[in-house]
Short mmCIF file of C-alpha atoms in Angstrom, two decimals:
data_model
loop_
_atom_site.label_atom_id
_atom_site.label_comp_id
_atom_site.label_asym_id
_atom_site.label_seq_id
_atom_site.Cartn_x
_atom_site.Cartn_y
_atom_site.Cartn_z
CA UNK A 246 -13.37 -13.33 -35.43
CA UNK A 247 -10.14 -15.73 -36.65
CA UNK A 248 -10.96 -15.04 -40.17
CA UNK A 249 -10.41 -11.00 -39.10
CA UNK A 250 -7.13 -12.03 -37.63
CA UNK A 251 -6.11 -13.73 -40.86
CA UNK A 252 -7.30 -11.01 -43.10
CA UNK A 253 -4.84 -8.56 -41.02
CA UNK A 254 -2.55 -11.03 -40.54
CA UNK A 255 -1.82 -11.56 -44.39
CA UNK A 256 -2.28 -8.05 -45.20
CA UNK A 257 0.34 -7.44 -42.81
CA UNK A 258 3.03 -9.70 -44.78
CA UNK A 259 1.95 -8.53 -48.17
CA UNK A 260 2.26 -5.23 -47.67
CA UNK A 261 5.40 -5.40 -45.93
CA UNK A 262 6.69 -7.39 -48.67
CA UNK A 263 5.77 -4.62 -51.03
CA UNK A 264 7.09 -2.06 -48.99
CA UNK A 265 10.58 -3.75 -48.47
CA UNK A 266 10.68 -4.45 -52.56
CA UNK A 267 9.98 -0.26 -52.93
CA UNK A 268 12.82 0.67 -50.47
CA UNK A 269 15.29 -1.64 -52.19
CA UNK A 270 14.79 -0.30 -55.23
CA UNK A 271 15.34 3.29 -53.76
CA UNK A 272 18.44 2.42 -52.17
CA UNK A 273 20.00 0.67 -55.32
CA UNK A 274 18.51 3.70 -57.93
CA UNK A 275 18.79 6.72 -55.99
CA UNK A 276 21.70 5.85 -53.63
CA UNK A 277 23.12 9.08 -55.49
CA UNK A 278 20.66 11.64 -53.87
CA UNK A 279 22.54 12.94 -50.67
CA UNK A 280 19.18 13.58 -48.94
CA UNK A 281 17.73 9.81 -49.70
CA UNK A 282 17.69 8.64 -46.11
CA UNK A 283 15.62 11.58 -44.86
CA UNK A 284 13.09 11.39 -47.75
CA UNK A 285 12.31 7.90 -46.68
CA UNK A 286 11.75 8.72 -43.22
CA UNK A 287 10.03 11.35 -43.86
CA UNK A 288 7.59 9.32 -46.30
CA UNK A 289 7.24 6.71 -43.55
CA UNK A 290 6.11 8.67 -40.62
CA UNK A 291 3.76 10.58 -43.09
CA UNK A 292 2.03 8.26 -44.22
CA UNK A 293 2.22 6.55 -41.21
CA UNK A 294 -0.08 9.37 -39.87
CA UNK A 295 -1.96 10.47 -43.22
CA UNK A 296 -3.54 6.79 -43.76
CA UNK A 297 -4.32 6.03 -40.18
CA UNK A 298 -5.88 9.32 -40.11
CA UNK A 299 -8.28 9.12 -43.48
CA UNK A 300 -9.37 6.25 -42.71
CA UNK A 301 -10.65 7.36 -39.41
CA UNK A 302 -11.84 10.61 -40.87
CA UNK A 303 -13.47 8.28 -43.77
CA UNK A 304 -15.22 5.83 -41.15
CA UNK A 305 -16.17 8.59 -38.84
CA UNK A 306 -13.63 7.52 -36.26
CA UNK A 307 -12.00 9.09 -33.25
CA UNK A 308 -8.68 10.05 -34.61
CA UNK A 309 -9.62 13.43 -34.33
CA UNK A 310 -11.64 13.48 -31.30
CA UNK A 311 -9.11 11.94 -29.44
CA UNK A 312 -6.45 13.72 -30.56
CA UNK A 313 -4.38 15.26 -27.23
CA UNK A 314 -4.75 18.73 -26.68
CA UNK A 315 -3.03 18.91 -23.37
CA UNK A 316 0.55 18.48 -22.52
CA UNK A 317 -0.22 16.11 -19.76
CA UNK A 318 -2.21 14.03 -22.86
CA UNK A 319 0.45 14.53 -25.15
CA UNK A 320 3.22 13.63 -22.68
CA UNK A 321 1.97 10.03 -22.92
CA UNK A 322 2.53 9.37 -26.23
CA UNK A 323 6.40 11.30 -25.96
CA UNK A 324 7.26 8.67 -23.65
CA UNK A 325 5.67 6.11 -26.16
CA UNK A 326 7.69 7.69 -29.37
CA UNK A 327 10.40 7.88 -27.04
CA UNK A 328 10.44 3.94 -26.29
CA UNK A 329 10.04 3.37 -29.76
CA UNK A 330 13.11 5.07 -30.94
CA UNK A 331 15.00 3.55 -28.27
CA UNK A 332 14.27 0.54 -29.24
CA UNK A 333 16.62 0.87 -32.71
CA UNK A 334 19.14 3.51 -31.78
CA UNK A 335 19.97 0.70 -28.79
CA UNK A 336 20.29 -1.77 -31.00
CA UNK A 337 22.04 -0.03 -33.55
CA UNK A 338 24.25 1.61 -30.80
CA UNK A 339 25.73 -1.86 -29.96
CA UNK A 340 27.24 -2.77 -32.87
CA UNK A 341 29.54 -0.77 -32.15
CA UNK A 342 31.19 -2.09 -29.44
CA UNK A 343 33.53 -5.01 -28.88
CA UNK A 344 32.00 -8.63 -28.78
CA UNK A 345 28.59 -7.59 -30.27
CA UNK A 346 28.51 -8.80 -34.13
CA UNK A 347 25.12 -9.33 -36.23
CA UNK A 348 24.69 -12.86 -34.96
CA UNK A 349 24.47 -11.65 -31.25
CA UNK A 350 22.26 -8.75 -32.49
CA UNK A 351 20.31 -11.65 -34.19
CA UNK A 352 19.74 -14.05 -31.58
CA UNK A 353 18.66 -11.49 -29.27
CA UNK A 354 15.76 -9.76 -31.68
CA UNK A 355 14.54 -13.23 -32.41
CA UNK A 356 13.74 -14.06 -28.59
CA UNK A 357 11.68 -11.14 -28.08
CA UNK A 358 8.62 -12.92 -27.89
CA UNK A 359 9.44 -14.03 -24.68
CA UNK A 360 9.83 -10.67 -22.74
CA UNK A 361 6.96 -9.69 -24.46
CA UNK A 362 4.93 -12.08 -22.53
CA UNK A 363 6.55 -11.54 -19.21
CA UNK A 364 6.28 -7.82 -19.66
CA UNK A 365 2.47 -8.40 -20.34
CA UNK A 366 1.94 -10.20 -17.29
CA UNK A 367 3.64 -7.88 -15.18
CA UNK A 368 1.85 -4.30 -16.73
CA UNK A 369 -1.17 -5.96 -15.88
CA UNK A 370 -0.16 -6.92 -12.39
CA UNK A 371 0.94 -3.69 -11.83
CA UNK A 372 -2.43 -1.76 -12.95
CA UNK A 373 -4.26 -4.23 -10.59
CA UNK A 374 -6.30 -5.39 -14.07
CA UNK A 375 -7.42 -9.04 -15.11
CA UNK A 376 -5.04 -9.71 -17.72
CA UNK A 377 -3.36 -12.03 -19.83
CA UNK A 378 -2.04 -15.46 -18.27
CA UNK A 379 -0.03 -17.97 -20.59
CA UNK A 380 0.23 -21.35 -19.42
CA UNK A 381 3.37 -23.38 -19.69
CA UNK A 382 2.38 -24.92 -22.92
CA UNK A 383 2.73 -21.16 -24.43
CA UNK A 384 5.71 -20.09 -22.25
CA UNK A 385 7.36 -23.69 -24.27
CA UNK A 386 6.03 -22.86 -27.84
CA UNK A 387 7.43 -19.42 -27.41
CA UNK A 388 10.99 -20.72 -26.56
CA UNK A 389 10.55 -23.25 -29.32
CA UNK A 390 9.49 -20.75 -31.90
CA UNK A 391 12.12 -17.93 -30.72
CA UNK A 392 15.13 -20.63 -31.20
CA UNK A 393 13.88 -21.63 -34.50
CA UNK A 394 13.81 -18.42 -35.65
CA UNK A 395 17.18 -17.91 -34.75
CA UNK A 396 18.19 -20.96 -36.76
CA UNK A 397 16.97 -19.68 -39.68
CA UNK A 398 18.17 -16.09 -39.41
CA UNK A 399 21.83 -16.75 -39.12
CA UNK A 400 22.78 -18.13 -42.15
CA UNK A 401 26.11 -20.19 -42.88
CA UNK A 402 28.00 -17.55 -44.07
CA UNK A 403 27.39 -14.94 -41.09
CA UNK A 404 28.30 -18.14 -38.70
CA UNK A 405 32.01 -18.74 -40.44
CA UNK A 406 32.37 -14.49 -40.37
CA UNK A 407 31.68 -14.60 -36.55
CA UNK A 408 34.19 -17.39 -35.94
CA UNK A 409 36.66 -15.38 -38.35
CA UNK A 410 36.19 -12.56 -36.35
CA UNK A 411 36.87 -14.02 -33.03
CA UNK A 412 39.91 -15.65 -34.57
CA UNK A 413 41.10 -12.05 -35.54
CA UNK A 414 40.16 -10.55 -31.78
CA UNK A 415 42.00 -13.56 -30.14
CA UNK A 416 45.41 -12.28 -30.89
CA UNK A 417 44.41 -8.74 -29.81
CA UNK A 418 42.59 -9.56 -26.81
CA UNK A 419 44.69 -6.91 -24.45
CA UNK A 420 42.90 -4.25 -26.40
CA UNK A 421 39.17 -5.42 -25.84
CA UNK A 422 38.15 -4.38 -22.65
CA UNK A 423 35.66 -7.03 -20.85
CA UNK A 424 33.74 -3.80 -19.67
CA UNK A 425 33.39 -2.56 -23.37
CA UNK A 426 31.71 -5.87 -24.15
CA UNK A 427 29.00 -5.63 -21.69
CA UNK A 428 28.11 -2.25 -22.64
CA UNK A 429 26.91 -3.12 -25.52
CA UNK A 430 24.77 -6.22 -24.38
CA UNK A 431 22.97 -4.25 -21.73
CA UNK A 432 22.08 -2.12 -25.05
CA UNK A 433 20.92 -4.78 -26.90
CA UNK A 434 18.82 -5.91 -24.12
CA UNK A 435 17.48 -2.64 -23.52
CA UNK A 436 16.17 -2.41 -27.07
CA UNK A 437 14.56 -6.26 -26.56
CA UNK A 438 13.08 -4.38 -23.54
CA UNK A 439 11.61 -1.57 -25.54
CA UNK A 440 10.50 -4.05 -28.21
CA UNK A 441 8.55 -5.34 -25.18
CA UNK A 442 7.16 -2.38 -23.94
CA UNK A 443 5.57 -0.80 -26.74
CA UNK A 444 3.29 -3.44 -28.12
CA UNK A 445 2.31 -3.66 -24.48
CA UNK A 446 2.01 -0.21 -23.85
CA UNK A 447 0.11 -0.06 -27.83
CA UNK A 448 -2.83 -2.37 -26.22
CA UNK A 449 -3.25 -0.65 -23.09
CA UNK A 450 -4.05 2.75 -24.54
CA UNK A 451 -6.32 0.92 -27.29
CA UNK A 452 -8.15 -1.23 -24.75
CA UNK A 453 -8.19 1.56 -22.06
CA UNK A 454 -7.18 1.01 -18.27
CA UNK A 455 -9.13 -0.08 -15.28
CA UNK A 456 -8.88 1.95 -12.05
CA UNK A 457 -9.90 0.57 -8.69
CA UNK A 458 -11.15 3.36 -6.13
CA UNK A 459 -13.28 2.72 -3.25
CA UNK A 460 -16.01 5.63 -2.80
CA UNK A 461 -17.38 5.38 0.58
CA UNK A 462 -21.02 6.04 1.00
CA UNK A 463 -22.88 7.22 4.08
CA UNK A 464 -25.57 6.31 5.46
CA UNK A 465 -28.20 9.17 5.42
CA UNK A 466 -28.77 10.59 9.51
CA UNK A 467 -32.02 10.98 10.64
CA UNK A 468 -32.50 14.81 12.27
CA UNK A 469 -35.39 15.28 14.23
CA UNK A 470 -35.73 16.94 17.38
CA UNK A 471 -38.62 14.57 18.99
CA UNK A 472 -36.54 11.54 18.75
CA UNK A 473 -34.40 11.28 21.30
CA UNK A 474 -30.97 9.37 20.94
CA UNK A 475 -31.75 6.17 21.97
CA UNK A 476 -34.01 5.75 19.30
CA UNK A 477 -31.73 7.55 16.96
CA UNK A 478 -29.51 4.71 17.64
CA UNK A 479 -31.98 2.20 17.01
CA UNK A 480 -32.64 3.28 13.70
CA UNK A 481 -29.62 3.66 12.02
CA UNK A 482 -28.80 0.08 13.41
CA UNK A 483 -31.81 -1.15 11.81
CA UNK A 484 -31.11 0.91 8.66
CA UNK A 485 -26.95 -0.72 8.88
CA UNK A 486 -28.96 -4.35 9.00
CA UNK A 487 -31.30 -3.46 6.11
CA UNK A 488 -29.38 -1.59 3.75
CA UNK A 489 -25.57 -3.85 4.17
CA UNK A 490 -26.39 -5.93 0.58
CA UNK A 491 -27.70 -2.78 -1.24
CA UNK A 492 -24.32 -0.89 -0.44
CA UNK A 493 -21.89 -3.83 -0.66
CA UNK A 494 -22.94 -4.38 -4.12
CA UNK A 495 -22.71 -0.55 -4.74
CA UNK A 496 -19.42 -0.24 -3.24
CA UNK A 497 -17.93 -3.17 -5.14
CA UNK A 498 -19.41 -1.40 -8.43
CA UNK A 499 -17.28 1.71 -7.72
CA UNK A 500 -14.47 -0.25 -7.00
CA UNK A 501 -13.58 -0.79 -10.73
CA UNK A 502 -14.39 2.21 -13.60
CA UNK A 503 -13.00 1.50 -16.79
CA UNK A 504 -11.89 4.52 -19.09
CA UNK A 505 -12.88 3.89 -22.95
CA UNK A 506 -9.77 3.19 -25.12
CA UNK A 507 -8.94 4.37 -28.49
CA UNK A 508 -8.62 2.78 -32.09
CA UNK A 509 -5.67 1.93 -33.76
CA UNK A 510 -6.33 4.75 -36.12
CA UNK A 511 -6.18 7.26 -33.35
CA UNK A 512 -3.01 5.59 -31.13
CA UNK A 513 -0.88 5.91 -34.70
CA UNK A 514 -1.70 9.57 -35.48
CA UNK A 515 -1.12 10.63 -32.16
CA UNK A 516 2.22 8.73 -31.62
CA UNK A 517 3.34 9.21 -35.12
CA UNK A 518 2.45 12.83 -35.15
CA UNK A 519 5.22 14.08 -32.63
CA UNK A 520 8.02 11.93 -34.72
CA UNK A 521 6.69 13.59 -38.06
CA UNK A 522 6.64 17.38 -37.05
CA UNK A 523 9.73 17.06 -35.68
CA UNK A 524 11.31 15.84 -38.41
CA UNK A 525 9.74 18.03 -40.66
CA UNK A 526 11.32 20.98 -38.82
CA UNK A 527 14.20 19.45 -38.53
CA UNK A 528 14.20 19.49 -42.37
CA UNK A 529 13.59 23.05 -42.82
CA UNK A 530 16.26 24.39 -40.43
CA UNK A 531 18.76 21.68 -42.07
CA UNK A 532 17.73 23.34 -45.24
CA UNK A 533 16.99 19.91 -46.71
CA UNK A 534 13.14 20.21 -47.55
CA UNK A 535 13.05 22.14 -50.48
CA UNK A 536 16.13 19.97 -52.51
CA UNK A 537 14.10 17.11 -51.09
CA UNK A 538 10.52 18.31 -52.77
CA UNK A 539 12.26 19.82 -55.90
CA UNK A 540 13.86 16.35 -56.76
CA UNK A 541 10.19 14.79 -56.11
CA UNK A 542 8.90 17.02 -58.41
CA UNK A 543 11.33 16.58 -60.80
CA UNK A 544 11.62 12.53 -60.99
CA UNK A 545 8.14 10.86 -60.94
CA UNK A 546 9.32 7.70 -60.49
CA UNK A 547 11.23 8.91 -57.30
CA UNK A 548 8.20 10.30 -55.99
CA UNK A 549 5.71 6.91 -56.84
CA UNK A 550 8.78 4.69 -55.16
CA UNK A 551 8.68 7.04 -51.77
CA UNK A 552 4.69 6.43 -52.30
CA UNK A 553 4.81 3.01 -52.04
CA UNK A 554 7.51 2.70 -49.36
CA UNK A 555 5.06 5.02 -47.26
CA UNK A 556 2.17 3.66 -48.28
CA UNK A 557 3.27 -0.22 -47.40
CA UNK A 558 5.04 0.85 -44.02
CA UNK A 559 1.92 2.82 -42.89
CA UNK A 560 -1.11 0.10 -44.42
CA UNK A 561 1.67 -2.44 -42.49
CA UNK A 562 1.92 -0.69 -38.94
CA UNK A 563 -1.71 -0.13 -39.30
CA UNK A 564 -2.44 -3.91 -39.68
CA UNK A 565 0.14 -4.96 -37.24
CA UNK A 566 -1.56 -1.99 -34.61
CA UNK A 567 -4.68 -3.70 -35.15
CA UNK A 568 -3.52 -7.37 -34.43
CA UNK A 569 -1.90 -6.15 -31.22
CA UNK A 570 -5.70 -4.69 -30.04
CA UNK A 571 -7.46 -7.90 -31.52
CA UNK A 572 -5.29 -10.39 -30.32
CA UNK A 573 -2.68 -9.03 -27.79
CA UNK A 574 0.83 -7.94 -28.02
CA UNK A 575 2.36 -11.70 -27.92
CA UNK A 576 0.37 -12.65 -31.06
CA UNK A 577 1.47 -9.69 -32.55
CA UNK A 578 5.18 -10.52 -32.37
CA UNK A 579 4.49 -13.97 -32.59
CA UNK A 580 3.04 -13.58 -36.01
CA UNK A 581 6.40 -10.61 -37.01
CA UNK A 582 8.55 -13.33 -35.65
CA UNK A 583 6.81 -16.18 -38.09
CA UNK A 584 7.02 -13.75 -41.01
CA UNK A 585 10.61 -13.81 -40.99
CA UNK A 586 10.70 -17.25 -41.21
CA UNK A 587 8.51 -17.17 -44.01
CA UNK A 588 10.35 -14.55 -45.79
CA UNK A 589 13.69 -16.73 -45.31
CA UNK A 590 12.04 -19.99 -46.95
CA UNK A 591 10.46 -18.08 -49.99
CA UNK A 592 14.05 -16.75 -50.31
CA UNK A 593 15.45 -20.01 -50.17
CA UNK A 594 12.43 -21.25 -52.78
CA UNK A 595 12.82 -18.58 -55.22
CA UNK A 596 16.37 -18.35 -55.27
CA UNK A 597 17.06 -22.03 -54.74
CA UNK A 598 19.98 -22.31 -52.06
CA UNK A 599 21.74 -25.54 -50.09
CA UNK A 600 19.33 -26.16 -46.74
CA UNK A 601 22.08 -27.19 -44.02
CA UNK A 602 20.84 -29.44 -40.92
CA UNK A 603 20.51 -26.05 -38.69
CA UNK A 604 17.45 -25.08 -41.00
CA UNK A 605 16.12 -28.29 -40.74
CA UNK A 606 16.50 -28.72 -37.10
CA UNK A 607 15.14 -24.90 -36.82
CA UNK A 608 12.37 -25.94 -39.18
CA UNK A 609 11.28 -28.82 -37.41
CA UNK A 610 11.57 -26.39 -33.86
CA UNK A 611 9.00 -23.97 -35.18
CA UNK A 612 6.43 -26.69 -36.43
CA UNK A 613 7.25 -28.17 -32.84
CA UNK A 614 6.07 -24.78 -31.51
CA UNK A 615 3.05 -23.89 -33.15
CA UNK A 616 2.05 -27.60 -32.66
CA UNK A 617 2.87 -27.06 -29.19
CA UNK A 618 0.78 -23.90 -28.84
CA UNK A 619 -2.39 -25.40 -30.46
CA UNK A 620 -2.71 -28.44 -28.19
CA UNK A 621 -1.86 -26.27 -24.92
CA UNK A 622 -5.03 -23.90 -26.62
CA UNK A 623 -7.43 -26.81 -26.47
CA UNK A 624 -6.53 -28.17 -23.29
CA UNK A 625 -6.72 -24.42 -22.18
#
């Protein structure tokens, strides 16, 4: 079972590795092509819904089977797409108001980990379902690995442009409204809120729910017209003392029915299928689709880069949607959280670069965490 983890683990940071080398080189080749920011979208939700859905077709899965085909079914996974696109446009969104530079957005993507877990606890609360409880030792090695990861996101340089750009505002603080300011940190920390929900959300339709109902059960009555009530009453009392175990036990067996979830397969088609359609409409009414598939056809190596930028985002999401229903939503963004530290130290290996003493210390608070989160495991 932790050598499954691993495997999706590592294919989860290889192929995103792949897939961010692909869309690089699109952006730097093609930047040209006025339609270049569609094509990759478009790419990415396709294939985020083509793989997910061979493979399940391939394996003889339930992609299909559990496709929705009501609006009441389909309504679920709106509101899913829905939190999922929220989660970006907020953050993007506040940028662009006063007081909210990259650092802030930064510092607060870095520390989702922690309403990840809360929001965990509290979905499962809420459903009235045995969930998830983290002890303190994992509530500490999530702070500890959020704040180094914050460390070693904001690099030198974005530090000294944040404290040029609060020299700038200081002169011109009349014009920057205190109002202004907050608007776009109750953004930000409604996309960390999103970024939350939806792993959350992701395990809950994968591992199905659990509904409590109480069916009560009568007691059969006894109708015959030569017993006369007295003994009528005698018998059901001796029935009530005869028959209390057999129906406690049944009644506490109807009090919990679980509903079957789905696979990761299945959750990505059906949530990535509403984003794709309407994008490919959106396409043909902007009258973008056919300049978009004539310049495919036309450059080959256009067409393999947008291959491998869908094919690594959708093989990615697929691993990372599997991780979430193996080992829950706070593993899941524990392990996205560790692979940008990881990405940030190969950077700094490759490309050799001065460490300051806020890597190190950052370093040293993410060994401190995962150490931290081992030893509160084995005393768990």
């Amino acid at each position: 079972m932790f050598m499954s983890h691993l495997a999706y683990l590592y294919l989860y940071r290889s192929v995103f590795a792949i897939h961010q080398l692909a869309l690089e080189s699109l952006s730097t080749t093609y930047q040209s092509f006025p339609h270049l920011s569609t094509s990759i979208t478009l790419f990415q939700f396709g294939f985020c819904v083509l793989l997910p859905l061979t493979i399940s077709t391939c394996t003889d899965g339930d992609a299909i089977k559990s496709f929705p085909r009501s609006f009441k079914q389909i309504w679920i996974y709106i509101k899913l797409s829905a939190i999922v696109y929220g989660a970006t446009a907020c953050a993007t969104m506040s940028l662009g108001y006063d007081g909210v530079t990259y650092v802030t957005k930064v510092v607060f993507k870095s520390a989702k980990l922690i309403p990840t877990m809360v929001v965990g606890v509290i979905l499962d609360r809420r459903a009235n379902r045995v969930g998830k409880k983290y002890t303190a030792y994992e509530y500490a090695s999530a702070v500890l690995l959020c704040i180094g990861a914050i460390g070693f996101c904001i690099s030198p340089t974005d530090l000294k442009d944040n404290d040029n750009s609060q020299e700038n505002t200081e002169d011109a603080t009349e014009d920057v409204t205190l109002g202004s300011h907050w608007i776009g940190i109750s953004l930000l920390a409604t996309s960390v809120v999103c970024d939350a929900l939806v792993p959350n959300i992701q395990q809950q339709l994968m591992k199905g729910t659990t509904v409590r109902r109480v069916r009560p059960q009568s007691l059969p009555s006894t109708k015959d017209s030569d017993v006369d009530d007295s003994d009528e009453e005698i018998e059901k009392e001796m029935k009530n003392l005869i028959d209390t175990d057999d129906l406690h036990a049944a009644n506490q067996k109807q009090k919990e029915t679980k509903s079957d979830g789905i696979s990761s397969q299945a959750l990505l088609v059906n949530t990535n299928s509403i984003g794709f359609t309407l994008l490919v409409l959106s396409t043909i009414v902007g009258r973008s689709f056919l300049s978009i598939f004539s310049y495919l056809v036309i450059h080959p190596h256009f067409l393999i880069l947008h291959v491998s930028v869908g094919m690594g985002l959708g093989t990615a999401v697929l691993a990372y949607t599997e991780l979430i229903r193996r080992s829950g939503p706070a593993v899941a963004v524990a392990v996205a959280t560790l692979r940008k530290v990881v990405t940030i130290l190969l950077s700094y290996i490759i490309f050799p670069k001065p460490m300051t003493g806020l890597h190190a210390i950052s370093a040293g608070l993410v060994v401190l965490g995962l150490g931290l989160s081992y030893y509160g495991r084995d005393r768990k």
